[in-house]
mmCIF file of C-alpha atoms in Angstrom:
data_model
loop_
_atom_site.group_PDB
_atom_site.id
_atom_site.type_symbol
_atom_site.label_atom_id
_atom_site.label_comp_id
_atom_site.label_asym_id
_atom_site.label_seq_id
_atom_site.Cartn_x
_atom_site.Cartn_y
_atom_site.Cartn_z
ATOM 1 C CA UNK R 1 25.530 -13.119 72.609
ATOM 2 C CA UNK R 2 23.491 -10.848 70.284
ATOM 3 C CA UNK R 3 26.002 -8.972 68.079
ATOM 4 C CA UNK R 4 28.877 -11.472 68.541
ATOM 5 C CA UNK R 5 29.670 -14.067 65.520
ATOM 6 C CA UNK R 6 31.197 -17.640 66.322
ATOM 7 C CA UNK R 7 32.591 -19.286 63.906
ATOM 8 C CA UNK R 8 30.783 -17.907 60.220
ATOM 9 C CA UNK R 9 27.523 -17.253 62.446
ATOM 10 C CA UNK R 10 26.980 -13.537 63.414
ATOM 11 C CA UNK R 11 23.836 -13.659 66.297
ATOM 12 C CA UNK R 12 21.641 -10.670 65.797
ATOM 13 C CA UNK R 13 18.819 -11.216 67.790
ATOM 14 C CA UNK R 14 16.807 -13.495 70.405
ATOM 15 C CA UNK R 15 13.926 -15.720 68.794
ATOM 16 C CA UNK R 16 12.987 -17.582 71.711
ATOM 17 C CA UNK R 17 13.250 -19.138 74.657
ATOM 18 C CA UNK R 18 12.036 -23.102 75.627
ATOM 19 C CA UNK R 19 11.856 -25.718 78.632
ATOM 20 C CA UNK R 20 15.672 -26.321 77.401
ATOM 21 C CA UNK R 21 16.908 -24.054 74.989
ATOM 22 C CA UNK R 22 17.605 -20.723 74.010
ATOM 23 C CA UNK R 23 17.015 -20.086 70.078
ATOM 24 C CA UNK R 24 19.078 -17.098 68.715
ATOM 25 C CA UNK R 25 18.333 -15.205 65.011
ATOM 26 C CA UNK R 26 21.768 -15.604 62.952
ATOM 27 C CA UNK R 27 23.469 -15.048 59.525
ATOM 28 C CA UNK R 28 25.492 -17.616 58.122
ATOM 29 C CA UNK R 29 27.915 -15.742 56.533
ATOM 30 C CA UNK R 30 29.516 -17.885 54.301
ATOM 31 C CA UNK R 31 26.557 -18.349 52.315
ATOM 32 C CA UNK R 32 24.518 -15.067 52.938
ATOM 33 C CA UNK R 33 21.689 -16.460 54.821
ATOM 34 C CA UNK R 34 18.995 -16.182 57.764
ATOM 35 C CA UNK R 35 19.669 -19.423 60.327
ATOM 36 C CA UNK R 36 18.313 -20.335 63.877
ATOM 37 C CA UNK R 37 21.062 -21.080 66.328
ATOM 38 C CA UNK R 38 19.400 -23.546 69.239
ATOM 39 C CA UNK R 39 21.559 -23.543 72.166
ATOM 40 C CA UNK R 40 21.013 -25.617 75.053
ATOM 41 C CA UNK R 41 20.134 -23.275 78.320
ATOM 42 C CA UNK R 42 23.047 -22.052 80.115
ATOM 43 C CA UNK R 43 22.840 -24.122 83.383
ATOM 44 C CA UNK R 44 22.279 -27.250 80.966
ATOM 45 C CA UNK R 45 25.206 -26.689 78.518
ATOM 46 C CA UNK R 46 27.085 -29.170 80.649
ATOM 47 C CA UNK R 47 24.255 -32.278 81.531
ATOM 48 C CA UNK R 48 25.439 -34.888 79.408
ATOM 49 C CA UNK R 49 21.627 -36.117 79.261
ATOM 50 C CA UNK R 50 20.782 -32.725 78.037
ATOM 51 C CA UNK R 51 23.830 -32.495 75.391
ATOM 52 C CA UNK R 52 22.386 -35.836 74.265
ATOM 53 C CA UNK R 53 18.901 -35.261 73.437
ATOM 54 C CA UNK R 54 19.949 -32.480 71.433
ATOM 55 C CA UNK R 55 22.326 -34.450 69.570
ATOM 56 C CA UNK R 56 19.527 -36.697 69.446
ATOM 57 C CA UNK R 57 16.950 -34.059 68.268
ATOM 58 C CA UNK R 58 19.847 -33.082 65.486
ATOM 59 C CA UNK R 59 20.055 -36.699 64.157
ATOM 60 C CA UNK R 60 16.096 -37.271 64.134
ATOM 61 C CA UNK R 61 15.564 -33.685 62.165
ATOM 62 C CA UNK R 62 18.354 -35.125 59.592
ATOM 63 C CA UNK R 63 16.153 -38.264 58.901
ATOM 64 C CA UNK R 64 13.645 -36.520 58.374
ATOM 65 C CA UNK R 65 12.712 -34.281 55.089
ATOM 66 C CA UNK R 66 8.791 -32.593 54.862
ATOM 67 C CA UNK R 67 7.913 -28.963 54.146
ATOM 68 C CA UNK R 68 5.879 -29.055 57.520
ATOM 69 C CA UNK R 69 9.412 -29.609 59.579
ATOM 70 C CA UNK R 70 11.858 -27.196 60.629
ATOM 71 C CA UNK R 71 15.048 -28.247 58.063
ATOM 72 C CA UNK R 72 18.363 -28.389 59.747
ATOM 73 C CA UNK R 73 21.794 -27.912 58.058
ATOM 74 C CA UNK R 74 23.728 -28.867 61.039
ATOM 75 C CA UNK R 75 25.107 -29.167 64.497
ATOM 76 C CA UNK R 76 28.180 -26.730 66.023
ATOM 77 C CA UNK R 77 29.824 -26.563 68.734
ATOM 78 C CA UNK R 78 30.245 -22.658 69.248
ATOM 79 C CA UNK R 79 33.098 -21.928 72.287
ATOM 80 C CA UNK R 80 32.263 -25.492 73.825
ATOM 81 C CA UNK R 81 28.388 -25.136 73.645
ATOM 82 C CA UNK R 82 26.597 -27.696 70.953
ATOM 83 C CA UNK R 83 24.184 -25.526 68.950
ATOM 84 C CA UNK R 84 21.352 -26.901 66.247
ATOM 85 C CA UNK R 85 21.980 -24.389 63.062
ATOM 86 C CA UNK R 86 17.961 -24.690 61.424
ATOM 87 C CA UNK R 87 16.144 -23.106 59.125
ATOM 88 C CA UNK R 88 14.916 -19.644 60.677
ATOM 89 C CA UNK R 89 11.108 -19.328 60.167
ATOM 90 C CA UNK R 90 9.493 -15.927 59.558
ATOM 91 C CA UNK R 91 6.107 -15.501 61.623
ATOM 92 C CA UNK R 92 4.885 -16.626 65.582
ATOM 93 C CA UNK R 93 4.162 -20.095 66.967
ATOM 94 C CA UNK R 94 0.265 -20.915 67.693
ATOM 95 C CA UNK R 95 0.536 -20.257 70.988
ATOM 96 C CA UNK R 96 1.060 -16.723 70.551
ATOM 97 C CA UNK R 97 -1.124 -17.036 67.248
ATOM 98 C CA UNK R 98 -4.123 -18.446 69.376
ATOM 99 C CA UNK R 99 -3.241 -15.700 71.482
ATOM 100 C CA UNK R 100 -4.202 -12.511 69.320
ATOM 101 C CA UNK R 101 -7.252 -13.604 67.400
ATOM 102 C CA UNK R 102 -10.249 -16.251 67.617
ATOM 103 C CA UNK R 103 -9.810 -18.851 64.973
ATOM 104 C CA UNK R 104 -12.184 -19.886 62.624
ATOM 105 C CA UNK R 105 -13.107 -23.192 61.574
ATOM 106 C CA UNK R 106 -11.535 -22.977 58.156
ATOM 107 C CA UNK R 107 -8.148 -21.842 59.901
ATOM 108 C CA UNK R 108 -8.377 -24.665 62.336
ATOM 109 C CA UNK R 109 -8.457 -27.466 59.977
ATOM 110 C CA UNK R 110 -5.968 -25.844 57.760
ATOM 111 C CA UNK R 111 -3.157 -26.001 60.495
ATOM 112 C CA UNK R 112 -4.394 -29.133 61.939
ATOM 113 C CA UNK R 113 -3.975 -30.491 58.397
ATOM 114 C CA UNK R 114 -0.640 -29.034 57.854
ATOM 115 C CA UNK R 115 0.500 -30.324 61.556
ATOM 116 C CA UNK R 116 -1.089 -34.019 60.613
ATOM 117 C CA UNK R 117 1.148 -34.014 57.229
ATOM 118 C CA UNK R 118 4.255 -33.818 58.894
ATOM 119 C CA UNK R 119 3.126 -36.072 61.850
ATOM 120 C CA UNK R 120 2.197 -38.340 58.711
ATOM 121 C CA UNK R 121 5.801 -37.864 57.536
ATOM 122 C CA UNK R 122 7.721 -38.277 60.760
ATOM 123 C CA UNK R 123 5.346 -41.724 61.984
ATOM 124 C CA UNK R 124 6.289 -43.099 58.236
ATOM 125 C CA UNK R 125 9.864 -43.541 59.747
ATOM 126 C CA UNK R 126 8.715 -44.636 62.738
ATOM 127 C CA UNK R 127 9.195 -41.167 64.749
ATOM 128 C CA UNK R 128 7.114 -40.365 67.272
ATOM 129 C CA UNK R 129 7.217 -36.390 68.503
ATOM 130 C CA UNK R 130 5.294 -36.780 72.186
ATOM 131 C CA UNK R 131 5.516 -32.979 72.813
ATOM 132 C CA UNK R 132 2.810 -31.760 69.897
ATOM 133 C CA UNK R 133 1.753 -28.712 71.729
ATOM 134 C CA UNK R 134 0.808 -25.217 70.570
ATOM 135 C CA UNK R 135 4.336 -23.651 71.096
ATOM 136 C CA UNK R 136 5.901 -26.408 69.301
ATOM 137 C CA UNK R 137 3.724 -25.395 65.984
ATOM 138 C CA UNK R 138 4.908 -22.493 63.700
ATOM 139 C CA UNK R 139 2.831 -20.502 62.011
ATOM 140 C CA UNK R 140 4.640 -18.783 59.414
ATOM 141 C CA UNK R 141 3.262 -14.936 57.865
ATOM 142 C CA UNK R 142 2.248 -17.138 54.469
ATOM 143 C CA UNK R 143 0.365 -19.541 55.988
ATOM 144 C CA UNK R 144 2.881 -22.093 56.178
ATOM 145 C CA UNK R 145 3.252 -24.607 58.876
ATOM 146 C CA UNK R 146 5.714 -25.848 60.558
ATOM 147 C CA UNK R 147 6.627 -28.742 63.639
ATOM 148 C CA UNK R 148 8.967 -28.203 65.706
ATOM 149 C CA UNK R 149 11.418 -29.247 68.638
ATOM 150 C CA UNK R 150 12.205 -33.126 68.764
ATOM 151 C CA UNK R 151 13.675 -33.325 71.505
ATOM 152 C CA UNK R 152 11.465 -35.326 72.995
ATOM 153 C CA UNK R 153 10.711 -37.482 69.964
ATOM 154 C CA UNK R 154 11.389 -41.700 69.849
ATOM 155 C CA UNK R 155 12.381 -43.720 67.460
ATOM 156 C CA UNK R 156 11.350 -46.899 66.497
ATOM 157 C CA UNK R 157 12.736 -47.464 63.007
ATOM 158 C CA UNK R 158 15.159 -50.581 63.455
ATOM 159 C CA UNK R 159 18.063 -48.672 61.333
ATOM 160 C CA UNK R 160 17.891 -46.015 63.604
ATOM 161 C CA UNK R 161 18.665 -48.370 67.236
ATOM 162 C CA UNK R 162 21.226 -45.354 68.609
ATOM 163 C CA UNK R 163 18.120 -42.990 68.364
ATOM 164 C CA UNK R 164 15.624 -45.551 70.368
ATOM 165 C CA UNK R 165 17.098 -45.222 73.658
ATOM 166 C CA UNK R 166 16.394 -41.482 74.630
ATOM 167 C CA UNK R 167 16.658 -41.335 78.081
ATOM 168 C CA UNK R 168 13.325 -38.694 78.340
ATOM 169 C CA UNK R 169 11.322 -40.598 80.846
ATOM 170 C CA UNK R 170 11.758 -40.575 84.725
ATOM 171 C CA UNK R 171 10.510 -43.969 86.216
ATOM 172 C CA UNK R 172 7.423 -43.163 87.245
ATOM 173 C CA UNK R 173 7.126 -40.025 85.583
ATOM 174 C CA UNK R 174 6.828 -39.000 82.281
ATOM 175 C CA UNK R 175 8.637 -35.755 80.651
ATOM 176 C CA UNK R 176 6.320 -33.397 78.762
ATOM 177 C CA UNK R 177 3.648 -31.347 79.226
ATOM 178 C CA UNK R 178 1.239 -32.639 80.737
ATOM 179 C CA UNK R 179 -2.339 -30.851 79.691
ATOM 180 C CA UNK R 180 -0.934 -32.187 75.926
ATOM 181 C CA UNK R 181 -0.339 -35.999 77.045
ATOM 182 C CA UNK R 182 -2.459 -38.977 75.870
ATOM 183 C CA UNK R 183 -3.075 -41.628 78.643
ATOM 184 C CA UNK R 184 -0.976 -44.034 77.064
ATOM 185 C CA UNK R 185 1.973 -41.544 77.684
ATOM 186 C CA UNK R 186 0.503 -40.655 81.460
ATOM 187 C CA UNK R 187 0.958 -44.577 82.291
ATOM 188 C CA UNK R 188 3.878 -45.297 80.262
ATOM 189 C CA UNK R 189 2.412 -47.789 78.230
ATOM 190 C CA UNK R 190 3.794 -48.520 74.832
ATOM 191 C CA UNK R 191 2.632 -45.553 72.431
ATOM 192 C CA UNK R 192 2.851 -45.369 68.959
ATOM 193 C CA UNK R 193 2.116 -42.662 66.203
ATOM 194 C CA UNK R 194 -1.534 -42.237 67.811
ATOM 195 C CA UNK R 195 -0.477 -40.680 71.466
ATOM 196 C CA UNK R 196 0.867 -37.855 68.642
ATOM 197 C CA UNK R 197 -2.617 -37.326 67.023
ATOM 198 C CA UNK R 198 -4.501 -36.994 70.713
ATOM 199 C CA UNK R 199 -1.727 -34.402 71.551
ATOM 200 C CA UNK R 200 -3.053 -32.634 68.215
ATOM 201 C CA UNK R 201 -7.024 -33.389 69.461
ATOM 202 C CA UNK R 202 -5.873 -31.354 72.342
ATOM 203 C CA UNK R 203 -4.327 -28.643 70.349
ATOM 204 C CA UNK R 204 -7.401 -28.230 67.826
ATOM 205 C CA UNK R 205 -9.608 -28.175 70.687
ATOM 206 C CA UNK R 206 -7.596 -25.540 72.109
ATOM 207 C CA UNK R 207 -7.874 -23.516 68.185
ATOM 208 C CA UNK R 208 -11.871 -24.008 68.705
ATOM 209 C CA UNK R 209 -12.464 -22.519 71.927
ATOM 210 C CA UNK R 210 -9.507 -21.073 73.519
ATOM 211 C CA UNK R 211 -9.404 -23.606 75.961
ATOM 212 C CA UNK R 212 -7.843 -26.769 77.219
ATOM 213 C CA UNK R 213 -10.274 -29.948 77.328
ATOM 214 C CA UNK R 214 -8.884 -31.034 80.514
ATOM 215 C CA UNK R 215 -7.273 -28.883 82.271
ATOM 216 C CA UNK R 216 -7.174 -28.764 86.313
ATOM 217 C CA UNK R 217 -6.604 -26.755 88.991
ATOM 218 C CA UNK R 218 -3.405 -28.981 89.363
ATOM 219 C CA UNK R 219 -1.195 -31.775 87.329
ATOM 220 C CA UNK R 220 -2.964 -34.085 89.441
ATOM 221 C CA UNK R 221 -6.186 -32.923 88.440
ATOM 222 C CA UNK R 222 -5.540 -33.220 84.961
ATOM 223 C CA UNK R 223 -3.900 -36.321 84.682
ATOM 224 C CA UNK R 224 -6.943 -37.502 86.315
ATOM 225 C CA UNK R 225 -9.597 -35.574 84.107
ATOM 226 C CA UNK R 226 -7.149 -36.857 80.905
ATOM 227 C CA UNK R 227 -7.476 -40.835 82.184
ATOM 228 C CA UNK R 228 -11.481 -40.074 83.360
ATOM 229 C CA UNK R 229 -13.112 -37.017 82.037
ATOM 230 C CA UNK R 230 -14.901 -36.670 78.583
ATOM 231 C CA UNK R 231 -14.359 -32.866 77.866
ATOM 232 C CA UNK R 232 -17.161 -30.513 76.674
ATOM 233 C CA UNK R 233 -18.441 -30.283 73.426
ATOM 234 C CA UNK R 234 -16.945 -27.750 71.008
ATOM 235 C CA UNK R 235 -20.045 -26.448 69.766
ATOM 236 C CA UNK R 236 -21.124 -26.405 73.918
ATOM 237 C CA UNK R 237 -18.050 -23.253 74.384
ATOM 238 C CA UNK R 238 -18.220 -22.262 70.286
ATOM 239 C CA UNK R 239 -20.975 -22.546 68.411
ATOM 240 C CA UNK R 240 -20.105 -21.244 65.918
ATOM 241 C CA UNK R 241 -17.669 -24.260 64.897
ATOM 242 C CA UNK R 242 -19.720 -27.035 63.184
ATOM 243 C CA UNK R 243 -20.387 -30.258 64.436
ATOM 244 C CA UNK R 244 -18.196 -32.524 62.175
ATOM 245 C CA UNK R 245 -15.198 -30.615 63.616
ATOM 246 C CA UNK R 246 -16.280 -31.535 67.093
ATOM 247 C CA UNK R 247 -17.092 -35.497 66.247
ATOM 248 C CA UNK R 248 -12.916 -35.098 64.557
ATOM 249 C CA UNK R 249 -11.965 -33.968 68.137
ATOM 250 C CA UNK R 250 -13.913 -36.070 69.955
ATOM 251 C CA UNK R 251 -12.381 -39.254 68.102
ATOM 252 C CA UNK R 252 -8.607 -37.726 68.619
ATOM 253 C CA UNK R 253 -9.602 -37.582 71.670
ATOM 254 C CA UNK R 254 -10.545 -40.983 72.836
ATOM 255 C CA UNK R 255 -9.221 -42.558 76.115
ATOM 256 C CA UNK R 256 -7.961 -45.811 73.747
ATOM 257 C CA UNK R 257 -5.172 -45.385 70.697
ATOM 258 C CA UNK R 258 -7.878 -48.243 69.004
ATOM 259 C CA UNK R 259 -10.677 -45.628 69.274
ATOM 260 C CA UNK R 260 -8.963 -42.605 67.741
ATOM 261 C CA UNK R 261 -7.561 -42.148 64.224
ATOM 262 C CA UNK R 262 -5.320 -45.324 63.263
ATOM 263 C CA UNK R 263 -2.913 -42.547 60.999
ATOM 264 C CA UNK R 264 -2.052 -39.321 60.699
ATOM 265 C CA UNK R 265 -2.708 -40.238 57.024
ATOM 266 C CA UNK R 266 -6.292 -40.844 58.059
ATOM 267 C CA UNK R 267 -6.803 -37.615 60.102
ATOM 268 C CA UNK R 268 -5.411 -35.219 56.927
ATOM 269 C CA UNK R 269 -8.895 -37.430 54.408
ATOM 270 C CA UNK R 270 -11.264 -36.313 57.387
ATOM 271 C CA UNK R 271 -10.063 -32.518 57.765
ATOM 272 C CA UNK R 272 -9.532 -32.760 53.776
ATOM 273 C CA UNK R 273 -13.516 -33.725 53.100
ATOM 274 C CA UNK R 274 -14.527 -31.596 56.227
ATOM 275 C CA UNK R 275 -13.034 -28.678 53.942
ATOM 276 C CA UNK R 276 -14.190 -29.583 51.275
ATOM 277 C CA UNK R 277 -18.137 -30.215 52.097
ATOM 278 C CA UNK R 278 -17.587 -26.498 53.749
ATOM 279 C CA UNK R 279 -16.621 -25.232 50.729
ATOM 280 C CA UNK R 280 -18.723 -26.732 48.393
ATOM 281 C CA UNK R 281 -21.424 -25.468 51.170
ATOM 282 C CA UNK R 282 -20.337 -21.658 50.915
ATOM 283 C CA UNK R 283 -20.128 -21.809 47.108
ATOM 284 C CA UNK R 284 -24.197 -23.411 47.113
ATOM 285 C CA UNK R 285 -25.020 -20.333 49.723
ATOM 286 C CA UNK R 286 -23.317 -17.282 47.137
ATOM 287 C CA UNK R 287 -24.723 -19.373 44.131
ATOM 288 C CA UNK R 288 -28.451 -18.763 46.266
ATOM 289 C CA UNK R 289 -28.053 -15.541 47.410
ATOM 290 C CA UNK R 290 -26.634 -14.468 44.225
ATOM 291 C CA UNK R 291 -29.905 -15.888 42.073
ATOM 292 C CA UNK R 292 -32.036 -14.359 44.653
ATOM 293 C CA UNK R 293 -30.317 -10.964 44.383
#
């Protein structure tokens, strides 16, 4: 497809590639500007459950309007396949950005505040993502932030009823994955806005150390160490992370919603005043070593 235009879209490259979809770079020509074009994969262009969870991911994105979500302008149909047309986003997701470089404390509340603002956003009209996961986070080159892929998300906002049945979940099986997936989600119990915020335990965990908390040597084995296990402490694998970032974990990741952070509002004051008392700690240290110098 690269080098072909459909309809005022001319694709010029290959941004990336998902569980479902296939995300192309684009110019919209009509208006002079960089797009995304999210297609569904090839052998799923014709599954009507497929073609309906991205309609579904198109009419969540609509509803919803924060700097730390990726902004759609609308949904195509290109030669018979239904495309998402989205903002295009200049920089790598935190998967690859946990990838090239150890990340210090500062930089791991920073993005876990940025991803807890939109999650903030999103559970204020009653959206619930369920696949907050290091490749579903954008870093951009400025420092931005940005959530991504709905596809997955649920709605329970009353004036949105057509978005509330999504079709995502198997009997007996949930759809996700799995190392990211608070219990409530593992047993299918009803989940609200906090099974979102132990996803992002999970991920900040991962920012600390470079690890998973409970990962296994099969699904099996970490569904069971996620419903059983407590997982090491941070400072335990990096001690170079303090311990107030490690008691924020710990919380998000509590076996019960009632034990974790009740909001995503809540979450953003703790990594807020974490920030802050490190700062204020780092500007007492120069203001010392500068008098004794």
């Amino acid at each position: 497809m690269i080098g072909e235009t459909f309809s005022h879209y001319r694709i010029t490259g290959r941004l990336g590639v998902g569980g479902m979809g296939i995300v192309y770079a684009a110019v919209d020509e009509r208006l002079a500007r960089p797009v995304a074009l999210k297609f569904l994969a090839e052998e799923l262009a014709a599954s009507p459950d497929a073609t309906r969870r991205l309609r579904r991911e198109a009419q969540i994105l609509a509803h919803l309007n924060h700097p730390g979500i990726c902004t759609i302008y609308e949904i195509s149909e290109v030669e018979g396949r239904l495309c998402l047309v989205m903002e295009r986003l200049d920089g790598v997701n935190l998967k690859s950005h946990i990838a090239k470089k150890t990340l210090d404390t500062n930089e791991v509340i920073e993005i876990a505040m940025q991803v807890a603002d939109a999650l903030a956003s999103a559970h204020a009209k009653d959206i619930v993502h369920r696949d907050i996961k290091p490749g579903n986070i954008f870093v951009g080159s400025s420092g931005q932030v940005k959530v991504l892929d709905f596809g997955m998300a649920k709605s329970f906002n009353p004036e949105l009823v057509a978005l509330r049945s999504d079709g995502s979940t198997i009997p007996g099986r949930p759809i996700g994955t799995v190392n990211y997936m608070a219990p409530e989600r593992i047993l299918q119990s009803p989940l609200d806005g906090r099974s979102d915020l132990f996803s992002l335990g999970v991920v900040m965990y991962e920012m600390a150390t470079g690890r998973l908390p409970f990962a296994g040597s099969s699904p099996s084995d970490t569904v069971t160490n996620i419903l059983d296990k407590q997982p090491d402490a941070i400072t335990a694998l990096s001690p170079q992370h303090p311990e107030a970032l490690d008691e924020i974990v710990q919380r998000l990741l509590a076996k019960m919603a009632e034990d974790r952070y009740q909001s995503a509002r809540d979450l953003v004051a703790a990594l807020h005043d974490l920030g802050e008392r490190r700062r204020g700690w780092r500007s007492r240290l120069f203001g010392r070593l500068f008098t004794s110098g």
